[in-house]
Short mmCIF file of C-alpha atoms in Angstrom, two decimals:
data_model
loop_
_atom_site.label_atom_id
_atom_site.label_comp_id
_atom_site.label_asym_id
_atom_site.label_seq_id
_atom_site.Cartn_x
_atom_site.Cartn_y
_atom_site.Cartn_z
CA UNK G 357 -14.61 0.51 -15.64
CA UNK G 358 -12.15 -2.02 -14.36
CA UNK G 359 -10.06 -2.29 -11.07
CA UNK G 360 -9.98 0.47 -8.51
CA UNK G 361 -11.10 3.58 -9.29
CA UNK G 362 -10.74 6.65 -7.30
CA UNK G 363 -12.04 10.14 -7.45
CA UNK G 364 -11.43 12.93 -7.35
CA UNK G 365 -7.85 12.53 -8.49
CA UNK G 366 -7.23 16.25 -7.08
CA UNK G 367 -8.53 18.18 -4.69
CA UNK G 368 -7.84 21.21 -2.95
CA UNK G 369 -9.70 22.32 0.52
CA UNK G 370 -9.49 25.11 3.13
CA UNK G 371 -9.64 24.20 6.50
CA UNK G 372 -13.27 24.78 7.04
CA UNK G 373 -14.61 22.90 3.97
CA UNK G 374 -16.58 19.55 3.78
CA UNK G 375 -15.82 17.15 1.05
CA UNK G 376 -15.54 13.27 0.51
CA UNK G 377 -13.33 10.91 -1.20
CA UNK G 378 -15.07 8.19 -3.21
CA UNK G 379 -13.81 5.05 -3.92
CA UNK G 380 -15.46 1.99 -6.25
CA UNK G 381 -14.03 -1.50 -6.79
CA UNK G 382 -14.93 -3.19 -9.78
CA UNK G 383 -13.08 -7.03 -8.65
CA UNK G 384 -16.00 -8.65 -6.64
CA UNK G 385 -13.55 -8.17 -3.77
CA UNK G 386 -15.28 -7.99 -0.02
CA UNK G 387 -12.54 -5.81 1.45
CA UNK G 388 -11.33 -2.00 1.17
CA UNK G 389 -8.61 0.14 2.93
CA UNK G 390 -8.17 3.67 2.83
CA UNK G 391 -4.55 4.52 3.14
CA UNK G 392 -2.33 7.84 3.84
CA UNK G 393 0.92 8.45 1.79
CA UNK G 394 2.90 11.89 2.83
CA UNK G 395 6.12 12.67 1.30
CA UNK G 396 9.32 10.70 2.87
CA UNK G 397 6.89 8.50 5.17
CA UNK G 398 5.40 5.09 4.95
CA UNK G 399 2.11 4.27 3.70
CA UNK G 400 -0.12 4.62 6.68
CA UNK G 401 -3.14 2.20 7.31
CA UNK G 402 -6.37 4.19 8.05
CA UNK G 403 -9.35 2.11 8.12
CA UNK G 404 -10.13 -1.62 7.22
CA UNK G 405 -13.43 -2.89 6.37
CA UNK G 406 -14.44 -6.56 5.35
CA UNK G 407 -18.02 -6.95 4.02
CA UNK G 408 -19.02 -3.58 4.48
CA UNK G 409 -17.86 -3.72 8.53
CA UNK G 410 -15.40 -1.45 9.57
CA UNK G 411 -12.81 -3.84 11.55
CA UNK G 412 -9.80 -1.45 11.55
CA UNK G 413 -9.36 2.14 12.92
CA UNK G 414 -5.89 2.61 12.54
CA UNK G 415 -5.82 5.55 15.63
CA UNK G 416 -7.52 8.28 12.94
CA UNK G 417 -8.74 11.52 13.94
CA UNK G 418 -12.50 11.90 13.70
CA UNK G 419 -11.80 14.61 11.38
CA UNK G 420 -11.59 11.85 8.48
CA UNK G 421 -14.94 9.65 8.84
CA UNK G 422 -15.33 6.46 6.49
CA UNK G 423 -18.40 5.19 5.69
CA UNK G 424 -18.73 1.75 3.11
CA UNK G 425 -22.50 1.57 1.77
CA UNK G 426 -21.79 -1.98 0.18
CA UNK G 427 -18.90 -3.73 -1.10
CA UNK G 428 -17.84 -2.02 -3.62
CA UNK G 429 -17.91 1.09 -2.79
CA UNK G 430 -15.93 3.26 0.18
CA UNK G 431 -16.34 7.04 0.82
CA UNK G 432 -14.08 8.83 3.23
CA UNK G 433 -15.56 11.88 4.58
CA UNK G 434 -13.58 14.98 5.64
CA UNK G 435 -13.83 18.13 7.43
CA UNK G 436 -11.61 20.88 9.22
CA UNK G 437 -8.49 19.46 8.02
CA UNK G 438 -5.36 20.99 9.03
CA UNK G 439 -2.29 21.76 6.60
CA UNK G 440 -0.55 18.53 7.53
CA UNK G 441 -3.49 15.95 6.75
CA UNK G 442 -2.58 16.80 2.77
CA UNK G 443 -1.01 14.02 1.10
CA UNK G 444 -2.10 11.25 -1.46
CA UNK G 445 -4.85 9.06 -0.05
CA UNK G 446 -5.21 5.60 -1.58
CA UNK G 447 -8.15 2.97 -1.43
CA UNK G 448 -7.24 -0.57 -2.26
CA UNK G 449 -9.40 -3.93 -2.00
CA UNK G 450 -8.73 -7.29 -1.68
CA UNK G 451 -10.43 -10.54 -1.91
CA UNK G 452 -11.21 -10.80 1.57
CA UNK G 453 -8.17 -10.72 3.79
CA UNK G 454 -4.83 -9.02 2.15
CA UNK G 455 -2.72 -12.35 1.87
CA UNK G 456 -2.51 -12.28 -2.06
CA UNK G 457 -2.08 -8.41 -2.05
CA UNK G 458 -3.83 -5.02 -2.33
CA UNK G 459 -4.89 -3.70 -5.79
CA UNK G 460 -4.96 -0.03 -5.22
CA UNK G 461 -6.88 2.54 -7.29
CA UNK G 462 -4.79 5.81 -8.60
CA UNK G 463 -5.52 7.63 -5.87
CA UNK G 464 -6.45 11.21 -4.52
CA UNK G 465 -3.95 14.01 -3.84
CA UNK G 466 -5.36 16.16 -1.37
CA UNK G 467 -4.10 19.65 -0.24
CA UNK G 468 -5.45 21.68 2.16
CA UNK G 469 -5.18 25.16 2.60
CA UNK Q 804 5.75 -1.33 16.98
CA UNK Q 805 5.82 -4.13 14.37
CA UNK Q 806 8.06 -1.97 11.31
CA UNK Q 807 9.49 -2.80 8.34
CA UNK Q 808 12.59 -1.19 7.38
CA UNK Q 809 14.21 -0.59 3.77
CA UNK Q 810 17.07 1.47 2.86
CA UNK Q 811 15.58 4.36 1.38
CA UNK Q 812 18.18 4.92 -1.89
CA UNK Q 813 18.93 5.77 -4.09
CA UNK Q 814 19.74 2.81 -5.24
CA UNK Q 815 21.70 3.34 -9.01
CA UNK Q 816 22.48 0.44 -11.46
CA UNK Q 817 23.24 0.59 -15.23
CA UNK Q 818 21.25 -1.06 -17.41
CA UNK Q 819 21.07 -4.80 -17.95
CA UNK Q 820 22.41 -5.32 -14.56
CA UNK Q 821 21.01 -6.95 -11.33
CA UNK Q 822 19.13 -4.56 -8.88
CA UNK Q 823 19.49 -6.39 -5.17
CA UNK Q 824 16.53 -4.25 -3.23
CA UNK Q 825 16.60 -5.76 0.70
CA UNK Q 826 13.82 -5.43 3.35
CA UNK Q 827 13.94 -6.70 7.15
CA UNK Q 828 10.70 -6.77 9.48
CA UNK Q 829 10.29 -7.16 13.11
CA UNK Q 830 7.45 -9.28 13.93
CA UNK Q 831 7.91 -13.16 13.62
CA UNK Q 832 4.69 -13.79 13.21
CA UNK Q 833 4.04 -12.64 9.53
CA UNK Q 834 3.30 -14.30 7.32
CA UNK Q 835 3.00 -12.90 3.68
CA UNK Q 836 5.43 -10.45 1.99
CA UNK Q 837 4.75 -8.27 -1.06
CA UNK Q 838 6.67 -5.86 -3.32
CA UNK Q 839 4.87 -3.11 -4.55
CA UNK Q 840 6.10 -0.97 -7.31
CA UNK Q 841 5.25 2.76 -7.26
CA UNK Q 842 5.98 5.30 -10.47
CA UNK Q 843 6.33 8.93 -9.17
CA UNK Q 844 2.90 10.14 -9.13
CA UNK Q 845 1.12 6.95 -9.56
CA UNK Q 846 -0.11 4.32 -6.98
CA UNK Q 847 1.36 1.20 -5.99
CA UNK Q 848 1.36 -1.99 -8.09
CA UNK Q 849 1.62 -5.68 -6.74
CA UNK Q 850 4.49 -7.22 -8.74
CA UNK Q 851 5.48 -10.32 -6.35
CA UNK Q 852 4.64 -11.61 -3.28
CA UNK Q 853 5.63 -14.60 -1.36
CA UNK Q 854 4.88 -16.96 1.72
CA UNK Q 855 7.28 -19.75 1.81
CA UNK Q 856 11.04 -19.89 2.49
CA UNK Q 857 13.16 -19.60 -0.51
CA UNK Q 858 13.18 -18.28 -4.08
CA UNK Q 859 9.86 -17.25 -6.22
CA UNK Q 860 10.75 -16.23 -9.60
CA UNK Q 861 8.19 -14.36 -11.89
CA UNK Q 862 10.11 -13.28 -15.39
CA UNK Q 863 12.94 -10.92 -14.64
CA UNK Q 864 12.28 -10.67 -10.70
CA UNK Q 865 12.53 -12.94 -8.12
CA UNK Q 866 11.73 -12.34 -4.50
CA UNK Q 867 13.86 -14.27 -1.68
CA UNK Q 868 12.15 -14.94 1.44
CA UNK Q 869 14.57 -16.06 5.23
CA UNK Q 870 11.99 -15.97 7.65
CA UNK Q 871 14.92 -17.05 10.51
CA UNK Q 872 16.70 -13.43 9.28
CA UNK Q 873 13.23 -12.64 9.12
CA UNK Q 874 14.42 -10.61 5.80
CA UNK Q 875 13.19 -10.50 2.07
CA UNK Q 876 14.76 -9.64 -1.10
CA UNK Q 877 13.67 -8.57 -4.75
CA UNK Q 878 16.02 -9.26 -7.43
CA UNK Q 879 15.71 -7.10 -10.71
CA UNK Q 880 17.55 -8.86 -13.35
CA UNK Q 881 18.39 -7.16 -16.60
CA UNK Q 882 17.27 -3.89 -15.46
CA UNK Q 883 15.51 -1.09 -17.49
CA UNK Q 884 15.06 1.99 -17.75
CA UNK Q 885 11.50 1.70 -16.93
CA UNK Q 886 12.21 -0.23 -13.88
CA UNK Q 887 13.63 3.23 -12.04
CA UNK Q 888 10.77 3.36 -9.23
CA UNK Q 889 10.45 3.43 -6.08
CA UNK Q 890 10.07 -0.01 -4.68
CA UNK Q 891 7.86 -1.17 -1.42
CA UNK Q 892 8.59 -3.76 1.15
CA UNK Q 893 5.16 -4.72 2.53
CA UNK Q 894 4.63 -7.39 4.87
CA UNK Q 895 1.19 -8.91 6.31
CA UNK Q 896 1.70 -9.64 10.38
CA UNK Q 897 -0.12 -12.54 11.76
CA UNK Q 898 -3.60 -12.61 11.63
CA UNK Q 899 -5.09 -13.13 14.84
CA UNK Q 900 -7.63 -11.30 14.54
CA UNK Q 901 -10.79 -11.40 12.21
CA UNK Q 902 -8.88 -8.57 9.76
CA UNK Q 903 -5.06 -8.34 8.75
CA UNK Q 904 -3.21 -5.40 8.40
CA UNK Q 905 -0.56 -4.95 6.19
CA UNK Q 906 2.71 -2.89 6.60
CA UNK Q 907 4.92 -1.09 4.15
CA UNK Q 908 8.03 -0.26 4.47
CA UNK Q 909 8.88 3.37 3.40
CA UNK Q 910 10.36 2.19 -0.23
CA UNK Q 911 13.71 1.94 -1.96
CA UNK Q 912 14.17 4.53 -4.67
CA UNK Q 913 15.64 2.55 -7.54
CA UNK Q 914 17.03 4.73 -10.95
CA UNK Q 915 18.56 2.63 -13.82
CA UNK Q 916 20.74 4.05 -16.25
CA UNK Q 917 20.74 3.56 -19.55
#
């Protein structure tokens, strides 16, 4: 496996359901991001963490809890979601900070029901 | 609120010509700019980014970078077909903190014709 890989690539929940977003980063890179898209909106910055320490909390509800066991690898942990949380969620890493750029892995589309 | 701002498209150009794709920010502090490219239904890819005042050309694109406009450009020349994407504006603000945070813009829709 190479570069940013994300899973699952679907997923559909109701609103009472647990279930968690995995995310592994083959680069050697020392930071991840998790990352909301929704139609007709800007990518929104969720949570930032840089060597395994969560340094960004972008204002997210606790109903989306991140947890990053090691470097490589960042989970994103979700329960009673509402309608309007569905939308793609994308994890990206970088080196250490972001000034060369994000490499982002395909991402998960998420709808809840 | 720091934003970054892009006219949303679409923008339409036949093919072989130049695509002009703009971007402006609002915090003078940044300091790194990226374009991202995005295929419907795929995730975004880095494809330039810059730091410096001035032109940065990489093959067929070249970003443009006027930090006292505090505005940045991406120039598409000899356009394809597979170039139609959406296109993001993504700038880094100043780090003064121990992270960064990056912020896209919300993309410029660009179709080529053939």
């Amino acid at each position: 496996e190479t570069g940013v890989t994300q899973t699952p690539r679907h997923l559909v929940m109701g609103m009472t359901n647990k279930k968690s977003l995995k995310c592994e980063q083959h680069l050697g890179h020392n930071a991840m991001y998790w990352y909301k898209q929704s139609a007709k909106k800007p990518l929104e910055l969720m949570f930032v963490y840089n060597f395994k320490e969560q340094t960004e909390n972008n204002s997210v509800p606790s109903r989306f809890s991140p947890e990053c066991p090691n470097s490589s690898h960042l989970f994103l942990h979700l329960h009673t979601l509402q309608p309007e949380d569905s939308a793609l969620y994308l994890c990206a890493s970088s080196p250490w900070t972001g000034i060369d750029g994000y490499t982002f892995g395909s991402g998960t589309r998420l709808t809840v029901v | 609120q720091k934003e970054v701002e892009q006219n949303s498209g679409p923008l339409s150009v036949p093919e072989g010509a130049i695509a002009s794709l703009n971007c402006t920010y609002s915090d003078r502090g940044s300091q790194s700019f990226f374009w991202y490219r995005q295929y419907s239904g795929k995730s975004p890819e880095l494809i330039m980014f810059i730091y410096s005042n001035g032109d940065k050309e990489d093959g067929r694109f070249t970003a443009q970078l006027n930090k006292a406009s505090q505005y940045v450009s991406l120039l598409i020349r000899d356009s394809q077909p597979s170039d139609s994407a959406t296109y993001l504006c993504a700038v880094l603000n100043d780090m003064k903190t121990s992270y960064d945070k990056v912020i896209f813009g919300p993309g410029t829709s660009l179709s080529v014709i053939p």
